[in-house]
mmCIF file of N, CA, C and O in Angstrom:
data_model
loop_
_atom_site.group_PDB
_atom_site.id
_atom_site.type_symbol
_atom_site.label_atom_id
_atom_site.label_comp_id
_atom_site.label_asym_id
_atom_site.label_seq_id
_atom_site.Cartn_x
_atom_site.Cartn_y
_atom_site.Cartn_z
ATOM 1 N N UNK G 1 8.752 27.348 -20.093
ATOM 2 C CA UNK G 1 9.333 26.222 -20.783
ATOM 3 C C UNK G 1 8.788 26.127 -22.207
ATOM 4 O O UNK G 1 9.521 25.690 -23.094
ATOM 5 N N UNK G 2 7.616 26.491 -22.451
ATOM 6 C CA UNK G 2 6.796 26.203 -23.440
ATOM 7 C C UNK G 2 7.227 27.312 -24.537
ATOM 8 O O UNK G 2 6.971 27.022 -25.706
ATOM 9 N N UNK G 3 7.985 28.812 -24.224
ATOM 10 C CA UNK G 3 8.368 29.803 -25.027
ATOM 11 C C UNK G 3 10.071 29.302 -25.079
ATOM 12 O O UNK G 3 10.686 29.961 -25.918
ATOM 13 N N UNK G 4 10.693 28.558 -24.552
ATOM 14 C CA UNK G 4 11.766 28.148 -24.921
ATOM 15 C C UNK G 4 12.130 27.128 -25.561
ATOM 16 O O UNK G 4 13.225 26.787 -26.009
ATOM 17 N N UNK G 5 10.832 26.527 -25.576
ATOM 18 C CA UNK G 5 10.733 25.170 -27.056
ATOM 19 C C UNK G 5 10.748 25.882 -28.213
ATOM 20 O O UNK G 5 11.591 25.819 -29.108
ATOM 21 N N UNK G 6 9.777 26.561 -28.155
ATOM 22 C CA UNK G 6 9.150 27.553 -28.920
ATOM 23 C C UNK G 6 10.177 28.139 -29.478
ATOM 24 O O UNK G 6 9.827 28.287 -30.649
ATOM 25 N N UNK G 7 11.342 28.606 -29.341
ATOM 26 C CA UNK G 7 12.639 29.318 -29.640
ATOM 27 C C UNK G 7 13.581 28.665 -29.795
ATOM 28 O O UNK G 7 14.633 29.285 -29.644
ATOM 29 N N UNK G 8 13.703 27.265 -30.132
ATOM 30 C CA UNK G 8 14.939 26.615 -30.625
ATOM 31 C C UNK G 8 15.433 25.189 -29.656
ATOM 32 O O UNK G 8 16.459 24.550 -29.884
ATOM 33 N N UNK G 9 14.611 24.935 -28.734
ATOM 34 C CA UNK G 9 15.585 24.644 -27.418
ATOM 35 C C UNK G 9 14.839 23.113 -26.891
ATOM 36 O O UNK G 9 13.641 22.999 -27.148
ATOM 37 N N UNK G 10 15.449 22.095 -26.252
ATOM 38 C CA UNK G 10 14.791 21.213 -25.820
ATOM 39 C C UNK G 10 15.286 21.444 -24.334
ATOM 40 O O UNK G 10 16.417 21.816 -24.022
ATOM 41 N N UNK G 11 14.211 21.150 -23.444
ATOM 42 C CA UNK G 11 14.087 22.113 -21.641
ATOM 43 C C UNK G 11 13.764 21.350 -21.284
ATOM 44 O O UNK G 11 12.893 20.800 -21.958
ATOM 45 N N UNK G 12 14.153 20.700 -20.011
ATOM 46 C CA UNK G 12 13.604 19.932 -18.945
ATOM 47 C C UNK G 12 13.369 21.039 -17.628
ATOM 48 O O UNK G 12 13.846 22.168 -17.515
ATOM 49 N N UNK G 13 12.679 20.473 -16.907
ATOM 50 C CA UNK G 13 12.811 21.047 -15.288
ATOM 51 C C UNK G 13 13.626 20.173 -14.806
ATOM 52 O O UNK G 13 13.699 18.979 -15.096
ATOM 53 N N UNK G 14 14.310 20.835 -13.986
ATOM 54 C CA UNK G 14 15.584 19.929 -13.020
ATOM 55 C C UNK G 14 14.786 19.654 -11.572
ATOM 56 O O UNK G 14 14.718 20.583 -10.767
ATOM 57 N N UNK G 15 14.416 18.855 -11.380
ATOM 58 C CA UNK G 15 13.649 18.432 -9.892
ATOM 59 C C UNK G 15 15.386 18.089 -9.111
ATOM 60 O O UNK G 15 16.391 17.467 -9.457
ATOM 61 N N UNK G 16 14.945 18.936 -7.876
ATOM 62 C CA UNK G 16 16.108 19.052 -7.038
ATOM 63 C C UNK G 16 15.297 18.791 -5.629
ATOM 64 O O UNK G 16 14.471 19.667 -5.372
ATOM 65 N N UNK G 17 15.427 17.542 -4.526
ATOM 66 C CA UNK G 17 14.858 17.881 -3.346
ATOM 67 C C UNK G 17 15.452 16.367 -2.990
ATOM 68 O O UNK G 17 16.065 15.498 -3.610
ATOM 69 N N UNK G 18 14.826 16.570 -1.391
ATOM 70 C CA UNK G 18 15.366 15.092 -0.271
ATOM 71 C C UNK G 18 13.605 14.994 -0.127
ATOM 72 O O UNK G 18 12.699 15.828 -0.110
ATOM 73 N N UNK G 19 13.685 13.501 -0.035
ATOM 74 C CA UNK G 19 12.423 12.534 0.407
ATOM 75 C C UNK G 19 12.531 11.564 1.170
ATOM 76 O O UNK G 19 13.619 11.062 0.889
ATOM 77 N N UNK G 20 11.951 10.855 2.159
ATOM 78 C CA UNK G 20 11.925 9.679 2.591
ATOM 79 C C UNK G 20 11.333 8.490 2.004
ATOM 80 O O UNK G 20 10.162 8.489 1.623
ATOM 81 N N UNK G 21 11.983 7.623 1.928
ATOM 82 C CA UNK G 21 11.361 6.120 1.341
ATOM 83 C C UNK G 21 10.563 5.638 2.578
ATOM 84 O O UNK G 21 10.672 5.836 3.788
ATOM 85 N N UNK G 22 9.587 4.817 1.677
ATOM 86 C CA UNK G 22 8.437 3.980 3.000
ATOM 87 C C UNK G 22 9.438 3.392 3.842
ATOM 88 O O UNK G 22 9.062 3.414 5.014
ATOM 89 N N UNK G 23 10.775 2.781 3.663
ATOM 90 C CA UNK G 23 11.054 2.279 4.949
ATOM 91 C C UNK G 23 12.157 2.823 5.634
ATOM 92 O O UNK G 23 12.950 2.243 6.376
ATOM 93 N N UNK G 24 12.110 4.052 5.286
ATOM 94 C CA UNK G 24 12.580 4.866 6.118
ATOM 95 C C UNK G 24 14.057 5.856 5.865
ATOM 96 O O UNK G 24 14.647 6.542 6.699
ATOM 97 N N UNK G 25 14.357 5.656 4.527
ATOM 98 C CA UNK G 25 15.362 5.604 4.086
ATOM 99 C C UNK G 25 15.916 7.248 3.543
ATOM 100 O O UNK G 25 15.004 7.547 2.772
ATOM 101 N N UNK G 26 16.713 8.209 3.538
ATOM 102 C CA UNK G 26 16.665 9.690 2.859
ATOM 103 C C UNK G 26 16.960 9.003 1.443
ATOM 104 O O UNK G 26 17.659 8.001 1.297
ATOM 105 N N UNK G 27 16.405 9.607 0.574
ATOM 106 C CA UNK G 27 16.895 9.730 -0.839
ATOM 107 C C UNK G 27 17.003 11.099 -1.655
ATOM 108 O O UNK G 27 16.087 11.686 -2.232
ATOM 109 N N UNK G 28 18.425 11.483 -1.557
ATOM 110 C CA UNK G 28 18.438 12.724 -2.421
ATOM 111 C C UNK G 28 18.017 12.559 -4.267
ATOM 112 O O UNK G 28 18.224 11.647 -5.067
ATOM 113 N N UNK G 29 17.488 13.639 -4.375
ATOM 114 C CA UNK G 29 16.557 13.680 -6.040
ATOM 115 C C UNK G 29 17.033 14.467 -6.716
ATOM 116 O O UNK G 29 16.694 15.649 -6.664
ATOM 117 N N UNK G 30 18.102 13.934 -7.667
ATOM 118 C CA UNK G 30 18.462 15.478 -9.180
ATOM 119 C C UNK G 30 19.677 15.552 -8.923
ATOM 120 O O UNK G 30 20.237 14.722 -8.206
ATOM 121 N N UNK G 31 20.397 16.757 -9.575
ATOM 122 C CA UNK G 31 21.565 16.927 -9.507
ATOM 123 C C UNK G 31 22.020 17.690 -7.994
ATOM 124 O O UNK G 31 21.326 17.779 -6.980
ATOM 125 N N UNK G 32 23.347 18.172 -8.205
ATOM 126 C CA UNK G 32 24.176 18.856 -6.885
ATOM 127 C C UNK G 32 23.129 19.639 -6.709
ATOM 128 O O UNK G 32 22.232 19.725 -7.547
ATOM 129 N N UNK G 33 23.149 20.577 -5.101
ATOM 130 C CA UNK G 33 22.880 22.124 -4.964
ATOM 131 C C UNK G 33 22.571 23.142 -5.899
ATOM 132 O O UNK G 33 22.596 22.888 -7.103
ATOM 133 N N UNK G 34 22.369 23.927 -5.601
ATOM 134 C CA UNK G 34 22.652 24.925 -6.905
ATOM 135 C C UNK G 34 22.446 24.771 -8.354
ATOM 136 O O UNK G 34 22.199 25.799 -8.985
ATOM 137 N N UNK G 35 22.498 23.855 -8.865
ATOM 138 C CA UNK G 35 21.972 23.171 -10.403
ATOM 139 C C UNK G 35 20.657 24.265 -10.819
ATOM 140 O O UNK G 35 19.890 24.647 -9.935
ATOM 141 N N UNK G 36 20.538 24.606 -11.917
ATOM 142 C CA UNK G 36 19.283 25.407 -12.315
ATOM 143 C C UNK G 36 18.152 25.001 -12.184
ATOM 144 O O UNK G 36 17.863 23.889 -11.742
ATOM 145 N N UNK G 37 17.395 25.824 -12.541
ATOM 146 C CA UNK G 37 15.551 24.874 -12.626
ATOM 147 C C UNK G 37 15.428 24.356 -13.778
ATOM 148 O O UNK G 37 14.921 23.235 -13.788
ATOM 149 N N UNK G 38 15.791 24.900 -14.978
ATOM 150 C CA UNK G 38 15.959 24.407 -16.280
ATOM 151 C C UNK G 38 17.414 24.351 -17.104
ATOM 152 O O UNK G 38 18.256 25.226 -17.306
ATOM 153 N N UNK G 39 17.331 22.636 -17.577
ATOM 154 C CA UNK G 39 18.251 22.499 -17.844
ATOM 155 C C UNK G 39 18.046 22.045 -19.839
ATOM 156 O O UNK G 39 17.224 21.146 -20.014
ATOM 157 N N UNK G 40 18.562 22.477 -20.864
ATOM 158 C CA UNK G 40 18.541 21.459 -21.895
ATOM 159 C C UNK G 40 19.417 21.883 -22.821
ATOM 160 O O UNK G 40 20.566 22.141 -22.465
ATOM 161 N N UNK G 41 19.029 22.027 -24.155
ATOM 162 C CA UNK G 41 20.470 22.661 -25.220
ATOM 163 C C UNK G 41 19.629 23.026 -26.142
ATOM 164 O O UNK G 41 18.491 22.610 -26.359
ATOM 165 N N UNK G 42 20.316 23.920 -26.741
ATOM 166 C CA UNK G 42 20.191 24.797 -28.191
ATOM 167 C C UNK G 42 20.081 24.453 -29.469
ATOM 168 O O UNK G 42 20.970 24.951 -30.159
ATOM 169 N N UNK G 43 19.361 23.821 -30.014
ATOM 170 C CA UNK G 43 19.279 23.334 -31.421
ATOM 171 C C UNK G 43 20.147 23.590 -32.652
ATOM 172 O O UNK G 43 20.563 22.786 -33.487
ATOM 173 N N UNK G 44 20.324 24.987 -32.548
ATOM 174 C CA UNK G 44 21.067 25.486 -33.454
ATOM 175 C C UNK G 44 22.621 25.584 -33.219
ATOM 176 O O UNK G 44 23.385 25.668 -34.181
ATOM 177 N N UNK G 45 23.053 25.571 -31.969
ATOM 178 C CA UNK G 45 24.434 25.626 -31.387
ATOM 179 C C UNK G 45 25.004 24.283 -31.053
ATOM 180 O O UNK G 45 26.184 24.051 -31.315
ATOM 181 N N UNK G 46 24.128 23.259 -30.409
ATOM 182 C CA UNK G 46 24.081 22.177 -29.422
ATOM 183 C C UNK G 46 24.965 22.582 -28.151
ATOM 184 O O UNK G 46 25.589 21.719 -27.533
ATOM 185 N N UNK G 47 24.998 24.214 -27.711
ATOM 186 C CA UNK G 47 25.304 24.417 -26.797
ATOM 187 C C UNK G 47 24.195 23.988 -25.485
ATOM 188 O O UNK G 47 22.967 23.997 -25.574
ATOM 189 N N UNK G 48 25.218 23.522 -23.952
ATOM 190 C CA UNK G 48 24.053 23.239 -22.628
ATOM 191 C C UNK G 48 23.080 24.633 -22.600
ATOM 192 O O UNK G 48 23.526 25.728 -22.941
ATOM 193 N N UNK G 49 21.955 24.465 -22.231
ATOM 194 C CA UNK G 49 21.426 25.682 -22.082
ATOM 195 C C UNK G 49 20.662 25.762 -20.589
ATOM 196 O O UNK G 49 19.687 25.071 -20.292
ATOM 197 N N UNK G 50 21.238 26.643 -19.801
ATOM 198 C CA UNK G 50 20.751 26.394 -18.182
ATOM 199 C C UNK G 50 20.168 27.374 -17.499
ATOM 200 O O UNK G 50 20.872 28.382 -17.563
ATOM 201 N N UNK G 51 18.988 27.573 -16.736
ATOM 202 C CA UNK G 51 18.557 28.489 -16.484
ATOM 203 C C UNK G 51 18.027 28.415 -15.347
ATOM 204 O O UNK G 51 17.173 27.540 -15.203
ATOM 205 N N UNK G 52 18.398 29.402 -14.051
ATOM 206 C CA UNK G 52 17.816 29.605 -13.078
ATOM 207 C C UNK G 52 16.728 30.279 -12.645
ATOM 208 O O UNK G 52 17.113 31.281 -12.042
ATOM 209 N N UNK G 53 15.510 30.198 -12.670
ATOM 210 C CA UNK G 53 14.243 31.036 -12.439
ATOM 211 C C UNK G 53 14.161 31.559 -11.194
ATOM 212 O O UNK G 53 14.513 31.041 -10.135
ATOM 213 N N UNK G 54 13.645 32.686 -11.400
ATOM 214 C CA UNK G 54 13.161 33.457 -10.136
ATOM 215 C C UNK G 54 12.157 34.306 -9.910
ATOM 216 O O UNK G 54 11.396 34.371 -10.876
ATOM 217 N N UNK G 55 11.932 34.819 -9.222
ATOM 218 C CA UNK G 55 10.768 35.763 -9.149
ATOM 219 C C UNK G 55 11.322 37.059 -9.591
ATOM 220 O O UNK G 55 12.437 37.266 -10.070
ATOM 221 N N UNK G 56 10.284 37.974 -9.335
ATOM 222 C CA UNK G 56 11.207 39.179 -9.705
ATOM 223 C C UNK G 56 12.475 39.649 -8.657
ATOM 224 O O UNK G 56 13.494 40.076 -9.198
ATOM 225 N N UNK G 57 12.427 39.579 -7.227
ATOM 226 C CA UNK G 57 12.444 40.001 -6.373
ATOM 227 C C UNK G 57 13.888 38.908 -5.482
ATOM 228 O O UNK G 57 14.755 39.361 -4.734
ATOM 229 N N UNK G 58 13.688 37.302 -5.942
ATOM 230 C CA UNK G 58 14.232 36.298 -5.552
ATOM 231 C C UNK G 58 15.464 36.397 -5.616
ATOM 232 O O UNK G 58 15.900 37.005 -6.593
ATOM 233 N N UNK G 59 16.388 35.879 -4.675
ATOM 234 C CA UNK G 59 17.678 36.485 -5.031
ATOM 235 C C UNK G 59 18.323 34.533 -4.865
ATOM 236 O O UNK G 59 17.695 33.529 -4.527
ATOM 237 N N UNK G 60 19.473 34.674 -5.191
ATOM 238 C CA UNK G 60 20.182 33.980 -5.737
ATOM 239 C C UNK G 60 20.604 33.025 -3.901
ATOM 240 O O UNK G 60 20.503 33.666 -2.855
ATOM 241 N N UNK G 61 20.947 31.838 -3.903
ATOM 242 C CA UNK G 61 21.178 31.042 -2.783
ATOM 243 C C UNK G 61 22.498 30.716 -2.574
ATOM 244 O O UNK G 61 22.822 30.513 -3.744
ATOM 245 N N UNK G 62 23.353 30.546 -2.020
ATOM 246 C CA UNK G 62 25.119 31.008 -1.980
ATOM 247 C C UNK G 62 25.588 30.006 -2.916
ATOM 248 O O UNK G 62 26.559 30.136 -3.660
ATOM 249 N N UNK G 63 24.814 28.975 -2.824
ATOM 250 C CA UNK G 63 25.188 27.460 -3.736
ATOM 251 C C UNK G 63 24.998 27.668 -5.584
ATOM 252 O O UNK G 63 25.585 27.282 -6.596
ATOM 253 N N UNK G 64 23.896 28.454 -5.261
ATOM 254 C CA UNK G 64 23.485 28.658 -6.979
ATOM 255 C C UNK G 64 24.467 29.750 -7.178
ATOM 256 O O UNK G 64 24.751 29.747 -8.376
ATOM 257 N N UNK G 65 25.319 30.972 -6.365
ATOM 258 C CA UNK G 65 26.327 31.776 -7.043
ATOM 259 C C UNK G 65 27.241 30.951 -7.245
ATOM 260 O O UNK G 65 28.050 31.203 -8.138
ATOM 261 N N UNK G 66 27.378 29.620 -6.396
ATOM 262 C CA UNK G 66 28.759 28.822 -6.872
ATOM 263 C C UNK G 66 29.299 28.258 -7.955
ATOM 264 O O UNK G 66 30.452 28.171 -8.377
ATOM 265 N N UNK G 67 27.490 27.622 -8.601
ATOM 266 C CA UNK G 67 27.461 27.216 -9.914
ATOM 267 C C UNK G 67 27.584 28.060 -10.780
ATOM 268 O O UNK G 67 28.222 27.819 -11.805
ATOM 269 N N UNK G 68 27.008 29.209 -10.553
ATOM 270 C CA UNK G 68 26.692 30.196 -11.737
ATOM 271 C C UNK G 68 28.793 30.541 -11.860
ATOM 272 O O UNK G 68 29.332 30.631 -12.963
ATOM 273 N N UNK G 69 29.551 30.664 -10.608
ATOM 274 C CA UNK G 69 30.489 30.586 -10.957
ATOM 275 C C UNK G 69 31.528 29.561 -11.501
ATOM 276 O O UNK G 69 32.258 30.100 -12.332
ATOM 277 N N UNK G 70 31.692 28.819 -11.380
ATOM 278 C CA UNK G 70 31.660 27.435 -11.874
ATOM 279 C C UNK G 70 31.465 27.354 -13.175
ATOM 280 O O UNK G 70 32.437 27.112 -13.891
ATOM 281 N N UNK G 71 30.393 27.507 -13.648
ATOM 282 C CA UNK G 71 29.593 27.305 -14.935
ATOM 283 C C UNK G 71 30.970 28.377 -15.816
ATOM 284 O O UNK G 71 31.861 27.916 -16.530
ATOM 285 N N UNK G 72 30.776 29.688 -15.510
ATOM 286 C CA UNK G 72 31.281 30.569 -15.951
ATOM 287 C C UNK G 72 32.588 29.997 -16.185
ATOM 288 O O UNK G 72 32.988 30.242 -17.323
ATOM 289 N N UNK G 73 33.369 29.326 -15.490
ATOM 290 C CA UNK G 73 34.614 29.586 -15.609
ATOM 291 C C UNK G 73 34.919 28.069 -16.391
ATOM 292 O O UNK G 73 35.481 28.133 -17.484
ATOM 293 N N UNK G 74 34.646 27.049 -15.979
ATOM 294 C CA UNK G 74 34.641 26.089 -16.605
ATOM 295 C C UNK G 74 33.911 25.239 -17.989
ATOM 296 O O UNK G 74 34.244 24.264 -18.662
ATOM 297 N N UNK G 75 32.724 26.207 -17.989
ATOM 298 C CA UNK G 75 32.078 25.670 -19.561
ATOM 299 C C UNK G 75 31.615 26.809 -19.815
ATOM 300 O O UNK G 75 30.430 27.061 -19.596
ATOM 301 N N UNK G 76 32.708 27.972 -20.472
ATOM 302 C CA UNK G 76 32.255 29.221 -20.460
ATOM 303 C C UNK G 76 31.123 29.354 -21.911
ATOM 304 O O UNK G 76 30.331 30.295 -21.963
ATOM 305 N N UNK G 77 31.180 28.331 -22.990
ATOM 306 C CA UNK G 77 30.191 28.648 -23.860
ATOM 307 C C UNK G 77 28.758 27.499 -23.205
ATOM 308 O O UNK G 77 27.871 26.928 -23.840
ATOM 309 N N UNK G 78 28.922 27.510 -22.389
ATOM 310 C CA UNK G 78 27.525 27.569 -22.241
ATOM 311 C C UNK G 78 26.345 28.504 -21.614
ATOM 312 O O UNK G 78 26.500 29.335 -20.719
ATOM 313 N N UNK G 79 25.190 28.196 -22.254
ATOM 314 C CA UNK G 79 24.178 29.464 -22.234
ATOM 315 C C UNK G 79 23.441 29.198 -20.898
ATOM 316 O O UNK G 79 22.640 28.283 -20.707
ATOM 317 N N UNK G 80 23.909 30.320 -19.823
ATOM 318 C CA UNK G 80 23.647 30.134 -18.510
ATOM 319 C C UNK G 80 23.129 31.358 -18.198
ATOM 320 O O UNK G 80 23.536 32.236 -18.959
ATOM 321 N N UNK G 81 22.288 31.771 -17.251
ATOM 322 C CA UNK G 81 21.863 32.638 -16.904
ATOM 323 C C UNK G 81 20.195 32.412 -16.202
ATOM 324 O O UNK G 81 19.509 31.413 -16.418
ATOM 325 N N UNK G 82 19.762 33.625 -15.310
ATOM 326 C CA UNK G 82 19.035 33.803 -14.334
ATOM 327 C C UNK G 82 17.906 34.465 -15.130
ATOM 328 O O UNK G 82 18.192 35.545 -15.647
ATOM 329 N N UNK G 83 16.307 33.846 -15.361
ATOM 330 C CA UNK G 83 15.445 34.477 -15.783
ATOM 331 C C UNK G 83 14.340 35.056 -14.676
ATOM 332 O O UNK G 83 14.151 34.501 -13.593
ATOM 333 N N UNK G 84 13.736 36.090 -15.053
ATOM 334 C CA UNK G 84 12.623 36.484 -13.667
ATOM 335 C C UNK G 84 11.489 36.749 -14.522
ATOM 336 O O UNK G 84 10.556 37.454 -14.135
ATOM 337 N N UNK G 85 11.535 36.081 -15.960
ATOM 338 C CA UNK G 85 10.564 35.980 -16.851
ATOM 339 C C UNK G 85 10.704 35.969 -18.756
ATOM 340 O O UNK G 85 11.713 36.267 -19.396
ATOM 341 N N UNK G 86 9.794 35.673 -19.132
ATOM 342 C CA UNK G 86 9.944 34.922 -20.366
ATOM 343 C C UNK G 86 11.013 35.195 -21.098
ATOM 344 O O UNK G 86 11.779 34.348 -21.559
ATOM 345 N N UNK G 87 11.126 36.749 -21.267
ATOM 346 C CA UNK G 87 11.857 37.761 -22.342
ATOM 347 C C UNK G 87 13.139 37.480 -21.730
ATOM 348 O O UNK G 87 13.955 37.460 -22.652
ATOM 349 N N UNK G 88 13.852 37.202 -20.374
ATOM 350 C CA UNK G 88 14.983 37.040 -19.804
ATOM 351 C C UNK G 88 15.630 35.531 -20.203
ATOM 352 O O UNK G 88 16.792 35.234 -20.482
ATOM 353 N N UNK G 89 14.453 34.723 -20.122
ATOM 354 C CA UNK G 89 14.723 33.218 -20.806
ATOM 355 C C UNK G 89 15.611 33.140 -22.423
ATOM 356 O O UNK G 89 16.579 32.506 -22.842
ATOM 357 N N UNK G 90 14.710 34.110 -22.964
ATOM 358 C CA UNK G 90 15.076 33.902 -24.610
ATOM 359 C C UNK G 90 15.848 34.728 -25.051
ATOM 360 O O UNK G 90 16.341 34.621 -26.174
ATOM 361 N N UNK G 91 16.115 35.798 -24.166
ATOM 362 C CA UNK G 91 17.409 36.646 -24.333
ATOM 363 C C UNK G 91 19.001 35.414 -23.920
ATOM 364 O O UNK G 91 19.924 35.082 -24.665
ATOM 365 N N UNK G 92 18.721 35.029 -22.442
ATOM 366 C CA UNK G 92 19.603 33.974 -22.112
ATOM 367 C C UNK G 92 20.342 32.668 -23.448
ATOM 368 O O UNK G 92 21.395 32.031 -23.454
ATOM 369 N N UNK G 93 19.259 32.731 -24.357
ATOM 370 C CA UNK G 93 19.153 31.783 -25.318
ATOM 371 C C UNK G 93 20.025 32.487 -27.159
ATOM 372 O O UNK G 93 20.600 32.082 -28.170
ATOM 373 N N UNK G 94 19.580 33.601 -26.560
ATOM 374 C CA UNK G 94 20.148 34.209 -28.104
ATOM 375 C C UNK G 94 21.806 35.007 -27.549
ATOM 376 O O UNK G 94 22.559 35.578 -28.337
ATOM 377 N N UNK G 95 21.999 34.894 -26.464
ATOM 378 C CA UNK G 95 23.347 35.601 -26.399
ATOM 379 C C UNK G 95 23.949 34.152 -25.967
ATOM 380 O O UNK G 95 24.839 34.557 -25.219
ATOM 381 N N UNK G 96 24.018 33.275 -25.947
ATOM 382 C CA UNK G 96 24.508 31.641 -26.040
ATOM 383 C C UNK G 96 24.436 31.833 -27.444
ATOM 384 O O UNK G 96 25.570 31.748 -27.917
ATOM 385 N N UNK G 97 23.503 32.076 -28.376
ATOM 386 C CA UNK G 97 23.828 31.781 -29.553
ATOM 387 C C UNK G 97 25.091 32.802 -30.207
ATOM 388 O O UNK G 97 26.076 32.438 -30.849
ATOM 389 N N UNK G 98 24.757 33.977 -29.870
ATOM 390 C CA UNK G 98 25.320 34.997 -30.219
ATOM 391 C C UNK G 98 27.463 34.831 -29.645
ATOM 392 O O UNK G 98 28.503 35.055 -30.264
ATOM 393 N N UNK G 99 27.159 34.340 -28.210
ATOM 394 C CA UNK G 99 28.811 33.830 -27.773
ATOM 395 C C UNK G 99 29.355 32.821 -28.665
ATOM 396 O O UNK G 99 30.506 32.881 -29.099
ATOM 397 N N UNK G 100 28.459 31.813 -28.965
ATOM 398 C CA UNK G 100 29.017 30.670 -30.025
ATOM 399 C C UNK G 100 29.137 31.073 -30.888
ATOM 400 O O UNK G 100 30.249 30.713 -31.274
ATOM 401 N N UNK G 101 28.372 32.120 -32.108
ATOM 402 C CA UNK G 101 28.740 32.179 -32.893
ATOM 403 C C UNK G 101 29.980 33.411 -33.353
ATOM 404 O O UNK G 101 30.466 33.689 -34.449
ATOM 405 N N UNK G 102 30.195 33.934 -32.049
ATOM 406 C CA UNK G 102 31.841 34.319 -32.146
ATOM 407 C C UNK G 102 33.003 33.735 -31.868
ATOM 408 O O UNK G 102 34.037 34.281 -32.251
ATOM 409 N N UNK G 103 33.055 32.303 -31.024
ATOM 410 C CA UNK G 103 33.531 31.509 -30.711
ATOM 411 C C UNK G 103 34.310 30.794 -31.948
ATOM 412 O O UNK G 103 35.522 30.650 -32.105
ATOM 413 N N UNK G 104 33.085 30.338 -32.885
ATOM 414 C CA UNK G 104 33.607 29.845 -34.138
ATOM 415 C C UNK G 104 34.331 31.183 -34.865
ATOM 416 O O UNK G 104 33.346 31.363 -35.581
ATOM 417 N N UNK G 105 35.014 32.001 -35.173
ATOM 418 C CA UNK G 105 34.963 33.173 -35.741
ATOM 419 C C UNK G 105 36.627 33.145 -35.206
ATOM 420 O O UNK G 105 37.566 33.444 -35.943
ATOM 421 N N UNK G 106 36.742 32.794 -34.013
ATOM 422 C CA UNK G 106 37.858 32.744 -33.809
ATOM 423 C C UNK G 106 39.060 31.752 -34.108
ATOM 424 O O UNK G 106 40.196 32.024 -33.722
#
């Protein structure tokens, strides 16, 4: 998070989970399923900028391919994509910049 400030960007973590209240109650926390771990936008674009973390190895959950499809098809300039570490984050960040700024061009 701290190398994607660092690069243009304001980042939240997306807290996604179910809890119980003291009196007993479920309360779902964050957005839908599938939603990324990091969510914020691009300074220079004010494109969404969304990012799913993983390990190296972690593979994707049927809900998060839904979004990732979703995302794609419905807010196609936004900068979406799956990091499994820093350099994948800020690549994610410069080809959002790089789609917008062919976007305008057109």
């Amino acid at each position: 998070m701290l190398a994607v400030s660092k690069h243009g960007c304001t980042i939240i973590r997306t807290n996604v989970g179910t809890l119980k209240t003291k009196d007993g109650r479920i309360f779902n926390a964050g957005p839908p399923k599938g939603w990324p771990d990091l969510t914020g936008t691009i300074h220079k674009t004010g494109q969404i900028l969304l990012i799913e973390v993983k390990t190296k190895t972690g593979k994707l959950r049927p809900e998060q391919k839904r979004f990732a499809e979703f995302i794609k098809k419905y807010v196609p300039n936004a900068a979406y994509g799956v990091a499994r570490s820093v350099e994948d984050a800020l690549d994610i960040i410069d080809r959002g910049i790089e789609h917008d700024r062919k976007m305008e061009r057109h």
